[in-house]
Amino acid sequence: MTVIKDRAQYIRERLTAALQPVQIDIVDDSHHHAGHTSARGGGHFQVTIVATAFAGKSLIQRHRLVYEALQDAMREEIHALSIKAYTPEETGV
């Protein structure tokens, strides 16, 4: 198992490479869950991402694209992930 030192940066890099977002915001909420046995050391994150890759996709399809980009980290490094995925047209970006 490879331990990721900066999980938020890792998430940013993976999502940028996979989806070329025009905007991405990541909030690390892990400190709110420190010591929870169910987390097993994984982090808690909120991701808001704006990308043209989401055009014509349902909410579930958008979330699947994000999970696919992060799939290797979802087993160990990320315990909880809240996703808000938009197209640039939906946000005016």
JSON list of C-alpha atoms in Angstrom, two decimals, residues 6-66:
[
{"chain": "A", "resi": 6, "resn": "ASP", "atom": "CA", "xyz": [-1.19, 15.19, 0.59]},
{"chain": "A", "resi": 7, "resn": "ARG", "atom": "CA", "xyz": [-4.52, 13.62, -0.26]},
{"chain": "A", "resi": 8, "resn": "ALA", "atom": "CA", "xyz": [-6.16, 16.87, -1.40]},
{"chain": "A", "resi": 9, "resn": "GLN", "atom": "CA", "xyz": [-3.33, 17.51, -3.86]},
{"chain": "A", "resi": 10, "resn": "TYR", "atom": "CA", "xyz": [-3.57, 13.92, -5.07]},
{"chain": "A", "resi": 11, "resn": "ILE", "atom": "CA", "xyz": [-7.31, 14.34, -5.66]},
{"chain": "A", "resi": 12, "resn": "ARG", "atom": "CA", "xyz": [-6.68, 17.59, -7.55]},
{"chain": "A", "resi": 13, "resn": "GLU", "atom": "CA", "xyz": [-4.01, 16.01, -9.75]},
{"chain": "A", "resi": 14, "resn": "ARG", "atom": "CA", "xyz": [-6.08, 12.93, -10.59]},
{"chain": "A", "resi": 15, "resn": "LEU", "atom": "CA", "xyz": [-9.26, 14.87, -11.38]},
{"chain": "A", "resi": 16, "resn": "THR", "atom": "CA", "xyz": [-7.34, 17.43, -13.43]},
{"chain": "A", "resi": 17, "resn": "ALA", "atom": "CA", "xyz": [-5.65, 14.72, -15.48]},
{"chain": "A", "resi": 18, "resn": "ALA", "atom": "CA", "xyz": [-8.89, 12.81, -16.08]},
{"chain": "A", "resi": 19, "resn": "LEU", "atom": "CA", "xyz": [-11.44, 15.60, -16.54]},
{"chain": "A", "resi": 20, "resn": "GLN", "atom": "CA", "xyz": [-9.54, 18.84, -17.33]},
{"chain": "A", "resi": 21, "resn": "PRO", "atom": "CA", "xyz": [-11.80, 20.94, -15.09]},
{"chain": "A", "resi": 22, "resn": "VAL", "atom": "CA", "xyz": [-12.12, 24.68, -15.52]},
{"chain": "A", "resi": 23, "resn": "GLN", "atom": "CA", "xyz": [-12.55, 24.94, -11.76]},
{"chain": "A", "resi": 24, "resn": "ILE", "atom": "CA", "xyz": [-11.98, 22.58, -8.87]},
{"chain": "A", "resi": 25, "resn": "ASP", "atom": "CA", "xyz": [-12.33, 23.18, -5.13]},
{"chain": "A", "resi": 26, "resn": "ILE", "atom": "CA", "xyz": [-11.39, 20.58, -2.54]},
{"chain": "A", "resi": 27, "resn": "VAL", "atom": "CA", "xyz": [-12.17, 20.81, 1.16]},
{"chain": "A", "resi": 28, "resn": "ASP", "atom": "CA", "xyz": [-10.45, 18.37, 3.51]},
{"chain": "A", "resi": 29, "resn": "ASP", "atom": "CA", "xyz": [-12.86, 17.64, 6.37]},
{"chain": "A", "resi": 30, "resn": "SER", "atom": "CA", "xyz": [-10.77, 14.80, 7.77]},
{"chain": "A", "resi": 31, "resn": "HIS", "atom": "CA", "xyz": [-10.05, 16.64, 11.03]},
{"chain": "A", "resi": 32, "resn": "HIS", "atom": "CA", "xyz": [-13.77, 16.49, 11.86]},
{"chain": "A", "resi": 33, "resn": "HIS", "atom": "CA", "xyz": [-13.63, 12.70, 11.73]},
{"chain": "A", "resi": 34, "resn": "ALA", "atom": "CA", "xyz": [-10.31, 12.00, 13.46]},
{"chain": "A", "resi": 35, "resn": "GLY", "atom": "CA", "xyz": [-10.50, 8.89, 15.58]},
{"chain": "A", "resi": 36, "resn": "HIS", "atom": "CA", "xyz": [-13.60, 7.44, 13.95]},
{"chain": "A", "resi": 37, "resn": "THR", "atom": "CA", "xyz": [-12.93, 3.74, 13.66]},
{"chain": "A", "resi": 38, "resn": "SER", "atom": "CA", "xyz": [-15.00, 3.41, 10.49]},
{"chain": "A", "resi": 39, "resn": "ALA", "atom": "CA", "xyz": [-12.68, 5.82, 8.64]},
{"chain": "A", "resi": 40, "resn": "ARG", "atom": "CA", "xyz": [-9.73, 3.41, 8.95]},
{"chain": "A", "resi": 41, "resn": "GLY", "atom": "CA", "xyz": [-7.32, 6.28, 8.36]},
{"chain": "A", "resi": 42, "resn": "GLY", "atom": "CA", "xyz": [-8.95, 7.47, 5.14]},
{"chain": "A", "resi": 43, "resn": "GLY", "atom": "CA", "xyz": [-9.78, 11.13, 4.62]},
{"chain": "A", "resi": 44, "resn": "HIS", "atom": "CA", "xyz": [-13.11, 12.93, 4.26]},
{"chain": "A", "resi": 45, "resn": "PHE", "atom": "CA", "xyz": [-13.35, 15.37, 1.36]},
{"chain": "A", "resi": 46, "resn": "GLN", "atom": "CA", "xyz": [-15.78, 17.69, -0.39]},
{"chain": "A", "resi": 47, "resn": "VAL", "atom": "CA", "xyz": [-15.13, 18.23, -4.09]},
{"chain": "A", "resi": 48, "resn": "THR", "atom": "CA", "xyz": [-16.77, 20.83, -6.27]},
{"chain": "A", "resi": 49, "resn": "ILE", "atom": "CA", "xyz": [-15.70, 20.41, -9.86]},
{"chain": "A", "resi": 50, "resn": "VAL", "atom": "CA", "xyz": [-16.70, 22.22, -13.06]},
{"chain": "A", "resi": 51, "resn": "ALA", "atom": "CA", "xyz": [-15.82, 20.50, -16.33]},
{"chain": "A", "resi": 52, "resn": "THR", "atom": "CA", "xyz": [-17.10, 20.27, -19.88]},
{"chain": "A", "resi": 53, "resn": "ALA", "atom": "CA", "xyz": [-16.70, 16.49, -19.52]},
{"chain": "A", "resi": 54, "resn": "PHE", "atom": "CA", "xyz": [-19.98, 16.52, -17.58]},
{"chain": "A", "resi": 55, "resn": "ALA", "atom": "CA", "xyz": [-22.02, 17.94, -20.47]},
{"chain": "A", "resi": 56, "resn": "GLY", "atom": "CA", "xyz": [-24.96, 15.69, -21.32]},
{"chain": "A", "resi": 57, "resn": "LYS", "atom": "CA", "xyz": [-24.26, 13.42, -18.34]},
{"chain": "A", "resi": 58, "resn": "SER", "atom": "CA", "xyz": [-26.64, 12.55, -15.51]},
{"chain": "A", "resi": 59, "resn": "LEU", "atom": "CA", "xyz": [-25.67, 13.14, -11.89]},
{"chain": "A", "resi": 60, "resn": "ILE", "atom": "CA", "xyz": [-24.80, 9.46, -11.49]},
{"chain": "A", "resi": 61, "resn": "GLN", "atom": "CA", "xyz": [-22.66, 9.48, -14.64]},
{"chain": "A", "resi": 62, "resn": "ARG", "atom": "CA", "xyz": [-20.80, 12.56, -13.42]},
{"chain": "A", "resi": 63, "resn": "HIS", "atom": "CA", "xyz": [-20.10, 10.94, -10.05]},
{"chain": "A", "resi": 64, "resn": "ARG", "atom": "CA", "xyz": [-18.90, 7.78, -11.78]},
{"chain": "A", "resi": 65, "resn": "LEU", "atom": "CA", "xyz": [-16.37, 9.82, -13.78]},
{"chain": "A", "resi": 66, "resn": "VAL", "atom": "CA", "xyz": [-15.02, 11.29, -10.56]}
]
